[in-house]
XYZ file of C-alpha atoms in Angstrom:
336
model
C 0.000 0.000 0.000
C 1.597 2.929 -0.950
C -0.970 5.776 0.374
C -2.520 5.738 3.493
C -5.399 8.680 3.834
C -6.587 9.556 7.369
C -9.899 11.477 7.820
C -10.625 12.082 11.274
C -14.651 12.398 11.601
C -16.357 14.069 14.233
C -20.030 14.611 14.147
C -20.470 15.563 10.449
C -22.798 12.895 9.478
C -24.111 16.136 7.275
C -21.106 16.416 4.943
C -18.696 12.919 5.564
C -20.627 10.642 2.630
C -19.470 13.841 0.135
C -15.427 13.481 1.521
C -15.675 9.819 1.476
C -17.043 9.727 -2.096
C -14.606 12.231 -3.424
C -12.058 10.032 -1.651
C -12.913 6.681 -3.484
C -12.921 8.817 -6.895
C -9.604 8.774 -6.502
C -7.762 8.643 -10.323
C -5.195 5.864 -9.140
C -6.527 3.713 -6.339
C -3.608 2.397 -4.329
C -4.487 3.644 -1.043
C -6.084 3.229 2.405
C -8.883 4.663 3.732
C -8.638 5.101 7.680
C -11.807 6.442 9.187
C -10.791 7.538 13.047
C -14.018 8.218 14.873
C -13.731 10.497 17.676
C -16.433 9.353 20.001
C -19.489 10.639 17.452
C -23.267 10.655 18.502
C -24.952 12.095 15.330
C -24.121 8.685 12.758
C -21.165 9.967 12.052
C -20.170 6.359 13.321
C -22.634 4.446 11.966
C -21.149 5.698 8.532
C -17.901 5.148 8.903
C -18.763 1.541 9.677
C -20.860 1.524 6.754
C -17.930 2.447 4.422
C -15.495 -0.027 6.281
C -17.984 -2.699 5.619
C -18.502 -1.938 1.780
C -14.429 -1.436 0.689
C -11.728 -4.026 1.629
C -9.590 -0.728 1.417
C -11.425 1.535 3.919
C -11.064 1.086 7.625
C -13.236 2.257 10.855
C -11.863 3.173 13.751
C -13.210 4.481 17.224
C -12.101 5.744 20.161
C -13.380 8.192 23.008
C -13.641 11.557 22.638
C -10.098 13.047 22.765
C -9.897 15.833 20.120
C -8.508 15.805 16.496
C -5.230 15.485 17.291
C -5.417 12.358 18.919
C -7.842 10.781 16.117
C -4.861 11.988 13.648
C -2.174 10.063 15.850
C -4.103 7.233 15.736
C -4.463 7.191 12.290
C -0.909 7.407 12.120
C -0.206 4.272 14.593
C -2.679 2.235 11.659
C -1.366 3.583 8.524
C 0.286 0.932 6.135
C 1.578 3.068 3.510
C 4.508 4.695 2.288
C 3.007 7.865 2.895
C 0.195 9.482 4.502
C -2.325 11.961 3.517
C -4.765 14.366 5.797
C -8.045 14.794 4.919
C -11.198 16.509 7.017
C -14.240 15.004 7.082
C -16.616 18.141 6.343
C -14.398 18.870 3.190
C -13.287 17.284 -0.266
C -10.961 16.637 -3.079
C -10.191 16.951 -6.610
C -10.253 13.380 -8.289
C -6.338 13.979 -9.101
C -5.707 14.928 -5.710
C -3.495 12.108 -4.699
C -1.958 11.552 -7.924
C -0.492 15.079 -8.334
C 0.490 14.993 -4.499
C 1.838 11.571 -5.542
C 3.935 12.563 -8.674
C 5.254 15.289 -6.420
C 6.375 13.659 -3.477
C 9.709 11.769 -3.074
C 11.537 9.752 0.304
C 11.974 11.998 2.781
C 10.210 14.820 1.280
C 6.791 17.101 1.761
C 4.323 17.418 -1.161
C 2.097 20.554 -1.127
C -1.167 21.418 -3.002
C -3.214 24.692 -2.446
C -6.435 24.984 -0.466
C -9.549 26.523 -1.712
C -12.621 27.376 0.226
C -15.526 26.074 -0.566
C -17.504 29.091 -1.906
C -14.765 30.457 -3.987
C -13.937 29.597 -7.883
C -9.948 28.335 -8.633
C -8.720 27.310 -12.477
C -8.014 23.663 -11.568
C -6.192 23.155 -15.091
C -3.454 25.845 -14.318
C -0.575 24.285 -12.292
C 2.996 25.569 -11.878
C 4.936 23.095 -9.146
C 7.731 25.098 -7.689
C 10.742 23.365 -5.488
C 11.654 24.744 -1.902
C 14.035 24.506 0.409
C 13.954 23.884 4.177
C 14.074 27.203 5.027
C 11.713 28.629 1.949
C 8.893 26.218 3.078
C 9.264 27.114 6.679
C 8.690 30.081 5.619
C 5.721 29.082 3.658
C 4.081 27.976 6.358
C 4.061 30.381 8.275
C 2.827 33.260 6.087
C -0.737 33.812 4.727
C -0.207 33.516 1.190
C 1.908 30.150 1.677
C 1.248 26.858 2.275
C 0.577 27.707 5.255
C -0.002 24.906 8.675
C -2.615 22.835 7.619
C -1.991 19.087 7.329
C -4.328 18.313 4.655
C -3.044 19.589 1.495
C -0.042 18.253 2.060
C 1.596 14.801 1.678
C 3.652 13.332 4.397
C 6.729 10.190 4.325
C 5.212 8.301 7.027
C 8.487 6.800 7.597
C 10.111 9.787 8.606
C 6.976 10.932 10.991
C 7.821 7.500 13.011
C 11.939 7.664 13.127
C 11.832 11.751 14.108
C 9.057 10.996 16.128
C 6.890 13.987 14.880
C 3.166 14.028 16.166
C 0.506 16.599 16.849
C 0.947 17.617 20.294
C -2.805 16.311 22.171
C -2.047 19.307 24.931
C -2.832 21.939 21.849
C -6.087 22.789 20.612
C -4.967 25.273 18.548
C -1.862 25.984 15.521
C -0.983 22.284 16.571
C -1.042 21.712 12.847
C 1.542 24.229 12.379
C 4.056 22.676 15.373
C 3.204 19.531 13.440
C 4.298 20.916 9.753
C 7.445 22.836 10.763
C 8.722 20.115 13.003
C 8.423 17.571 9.909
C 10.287 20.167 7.731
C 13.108 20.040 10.483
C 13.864 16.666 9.715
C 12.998 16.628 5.612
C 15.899 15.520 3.203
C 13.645 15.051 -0.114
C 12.257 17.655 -2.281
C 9.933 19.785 -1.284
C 7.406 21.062 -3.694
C 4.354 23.257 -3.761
C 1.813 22.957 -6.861
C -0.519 25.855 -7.248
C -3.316 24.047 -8.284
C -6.384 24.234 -5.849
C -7.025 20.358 -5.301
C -8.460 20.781 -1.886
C -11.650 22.063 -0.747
C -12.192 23.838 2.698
C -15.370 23.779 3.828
C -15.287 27.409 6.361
C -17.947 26.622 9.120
C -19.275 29.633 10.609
C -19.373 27.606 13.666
C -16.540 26.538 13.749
C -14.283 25.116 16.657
C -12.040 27.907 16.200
C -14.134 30.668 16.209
C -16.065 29.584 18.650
C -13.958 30.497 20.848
C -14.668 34.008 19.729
C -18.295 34.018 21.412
C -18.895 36.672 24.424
C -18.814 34.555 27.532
C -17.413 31.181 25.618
C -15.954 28.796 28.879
C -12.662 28.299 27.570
C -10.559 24.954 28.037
C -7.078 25.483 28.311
C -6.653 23.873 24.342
C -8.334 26.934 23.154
C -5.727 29.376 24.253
C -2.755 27.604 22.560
C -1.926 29.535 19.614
C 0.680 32.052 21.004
C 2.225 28.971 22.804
C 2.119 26.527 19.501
C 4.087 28.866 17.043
C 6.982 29.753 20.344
C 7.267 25.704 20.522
C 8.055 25.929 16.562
C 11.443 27.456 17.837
C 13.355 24.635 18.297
C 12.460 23.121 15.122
C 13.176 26.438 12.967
C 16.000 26.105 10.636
C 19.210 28.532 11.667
C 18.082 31.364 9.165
C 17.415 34.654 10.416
C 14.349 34.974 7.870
C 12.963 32.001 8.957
C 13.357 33.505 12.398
C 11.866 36.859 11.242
C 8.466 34.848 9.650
C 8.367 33.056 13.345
C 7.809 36.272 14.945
C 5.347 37.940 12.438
C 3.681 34.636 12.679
C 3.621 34.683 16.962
C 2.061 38.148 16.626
C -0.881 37.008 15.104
C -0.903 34.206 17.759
C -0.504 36.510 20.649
C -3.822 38.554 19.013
C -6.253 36.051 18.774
C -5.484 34.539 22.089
C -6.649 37.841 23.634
C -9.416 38.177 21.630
C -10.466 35.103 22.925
C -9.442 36.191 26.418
C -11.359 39.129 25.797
C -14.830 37.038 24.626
C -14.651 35.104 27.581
C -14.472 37.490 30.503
C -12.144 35.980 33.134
C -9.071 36.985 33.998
C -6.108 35.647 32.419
C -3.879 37.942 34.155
C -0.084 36.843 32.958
C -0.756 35.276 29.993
C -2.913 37.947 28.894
C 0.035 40.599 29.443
C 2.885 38.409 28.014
C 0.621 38.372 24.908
C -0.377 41.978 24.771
C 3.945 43.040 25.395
C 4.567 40.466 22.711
C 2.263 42.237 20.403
C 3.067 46.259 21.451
C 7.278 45.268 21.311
C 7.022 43.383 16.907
C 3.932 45.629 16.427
C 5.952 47.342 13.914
C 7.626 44.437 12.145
C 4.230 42.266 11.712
C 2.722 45.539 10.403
C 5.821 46.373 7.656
C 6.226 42.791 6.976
C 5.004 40.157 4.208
C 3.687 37.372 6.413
C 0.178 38.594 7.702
C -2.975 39.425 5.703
C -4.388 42.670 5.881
C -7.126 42.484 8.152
C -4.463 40.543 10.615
C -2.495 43.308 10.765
C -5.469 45.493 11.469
C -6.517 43.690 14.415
C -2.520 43.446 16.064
C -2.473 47.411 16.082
C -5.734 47.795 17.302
C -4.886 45.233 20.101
C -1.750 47.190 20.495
C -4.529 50.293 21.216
C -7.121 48.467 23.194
C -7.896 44.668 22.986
C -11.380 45.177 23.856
C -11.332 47.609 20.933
C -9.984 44.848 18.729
C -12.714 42.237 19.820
C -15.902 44.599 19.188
C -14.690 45.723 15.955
C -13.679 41.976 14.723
C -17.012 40.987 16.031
C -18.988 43.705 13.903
C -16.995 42.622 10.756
C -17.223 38.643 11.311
C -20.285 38.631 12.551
C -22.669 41.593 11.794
C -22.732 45.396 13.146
C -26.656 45.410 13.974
C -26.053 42.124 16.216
C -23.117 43.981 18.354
C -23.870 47.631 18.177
C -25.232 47.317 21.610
C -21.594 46.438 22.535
C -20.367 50.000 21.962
C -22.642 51.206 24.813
C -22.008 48.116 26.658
C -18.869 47.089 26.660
C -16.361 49.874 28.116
C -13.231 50.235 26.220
C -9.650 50.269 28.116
C-alpha cells in the first residue's frame, strides 16, 4: 500500500458521505482509507462503519472523545503506507488529488497542493509546481499567502513521521497543525514542492471550533488558548536562518492577538498570559505591520490590540459577525 489517507470524523454525518465519495474517486486507487471516529453521537459512526464494511480498502476506527489530534495520531499508529495523507471530514478533493500529491512527493520529502474554500472559484487546469528549500517552506508555512499549517493539502513520508518521532501535540487545541508541519520540515531531506493548483476544498464553518472560541462569555478549556504557545514551541524546530526567524515572529504576533481576543470574549481573567501576549504584540507591532507574512485584516486587528484589545474584539465581532447584532456592545462594553 503505498498511500494511506486519514480522515478524522467528528459529528459531520451532514457532509462525511461527500469526503468519502470524493475520496474513493480517486484517479489511481492504491491507497487506504482510515476512518478515526472520535467518540461521534450524530451517525457519524454508523457511517464510517458503513464504508469499512462496503471497501476491503477503507477502515473504521473508534475511540473516546479526545480531540482531532489524537484521532490523527491514531491514524498514524494504523497507517500501512509509504506515505500518509490528511483529509477533514466536512471537506473534499479533486479526483487527481493524490496523484499530483503523488507525482510530487519523493523519500523523505513534503508534497504541497493549495487549499480553496468552498464558496470560492480556482482554475483547476493551471498548475505551476515550484521546489523549496527547508528554510523557503518554513517560511511558507508560516505566512498567509503560503502553504501555510494545515496538514491536509499536504503529503507526508510516514516513515520519517515514526523515526523523528513527529506528532501533533494532544495538549494543543490550537496551531498544533503548524508545530506539526514545521517540526516535519526540520527533519525533511527530499524535495519539497508546492503545486498551485487548488485540489483541496475547505469547507469554512461559521461555527466553527475555532471561532467559537470568539463568542462573548465562551468557557474556555485550556486547548483553546494555545496559539501564542504553539508557534513559540516551533522554535526549536526552525532552521538557523534569520528569515525564517523573522516569519516566526510575524507569525507569533498574530498568535498573541487572537489569544486575547479570545481572552477578551470570555471574561475571566487571564492575568499573565494575557500581558505576556499583549507586550509580545506592542514590542514586533511594527515588524508584523511592515512585513510580508500577515494578511491585511491581521495586521489590522494586532495594532488595534496594540490600542485596546477590547477595541480589537468589538470591531472583529462587527466585521465577522454583523454590526446590527453587536452595536449594543459600543454602549455596553467599556473600552480600556
Amino acid at each position: 500500500m503505498i498511500i494511506s489517507v486519514i480522515v478524522p470524523v467528528y459529528n459531520t454525518a451532514k457532509y462525511i458521505r461527500s469526503c468519502v465519495e470524493s475520496i474513493l474517486a480517486q484517479t489511481i486507487n492504491d491507497f487506504e482509507l482510515i476512518l478515526v471516529d472520535d467518540g461521534s453521537v450524530d451517525g457519524s459512526e454508523k457511517i464510517c462503519d458503513e464504508y469499512s464494511n462496503k471497501y476491503s480498502n477503507v477502515f473504521s476506527l473508534h475511540q473516546n472523545n479526545q480531540g482531532v489530534s489524537s484521532a490523527r495520531n491514531l491514524g498514524i499508529e494504523n497507517a500501512s503506507g509509504d506515505y500518509i495523507v490528511f483529509v477533514d471530514s466536512d471537506d473534499w478533493v479533486e479526483p487527481d488529488y493524490l496523484e499530483i500529491l503523488l507525482g510530487n512527493m519523493t523519500q523523505g520529502g513534503l508534497s504541497v497542493c493549495r487549499l480553496e474554500e468552498s464558496n470560492k472559484s480556482q482554475e483547476h487546469g493551471r498548475m505551476h509546481t515550484q521546489f523549496l528549500s527547508v528554510t523557503e517552506a518554513q517560511i511558507s508555512v508560516f505566512s498567509c499567502n503560503g502553504m501555510q499549517g494545515f496538514p491536509v493539502t499536504k503529503m507526508f513520508d510516514r516513515n520519517l513521521l515514526l523515526r523523528s518521532h513527529v506528532w501533533f501535540d494532544e495538549t494543543i487545541g490550537i496551531c498544533e497543525d503548524v508545530l506539526f508541519v514545521v517540526q516535519y520540515l526540520k527533519y525533511t531531506y527530499g524535495s519539497i514542492t508546492f503545486t498551485d493548483s487548488a485540489l483541496y476544498h475547505y469547507r469554512k464553518m461559521p461555527n466553527g471550533s475555532t471561532n467559537n472560541r470568539y463568542k462573548k462569555g465562551a468557557k474556555l478549556q485550556k486547548k483553546q488558548l494555545t496559539e501564542f504557545y504553539a508557534i513559540d514551541n516551533c522554535k526549536q524546530y526552525l532552521v538557523a536562518d534569520w528569515r525564517v526567524e523573522d516569519a516566526w515572529t510575524q507569525r507569533a504576533v498574530k498568535g498573541a492577538v487572537t489569544d486575547i481576543r479570545a481572552m477578551i470574549a470570555s471574561g475571566e481573567d487571564y492575568a499573565d498570559e494575557y500581558s505576556i501576549r499583549l507586550r509580545y504584540v506592542k514590542k514586533n507591532l511594527r515588524n508584523y505591520i511592515t512585513g510580508n507574512i500577515g494578511a491585511k485584516s491581521a495586521k489590522i486587528s494586532a495594532l488595534l490590540c496594540a490600542i485596546s484589545p477590547r477595541l480589537e474584539y468589538i470591531i472583529w465581532k462587527m466585521m465577522n459577525e454583523g454590526l446590527k447584532k453587536y452595536e449594543k456592545s459600543w454602549n455596553n462594553d467599556v473600552v480600556s
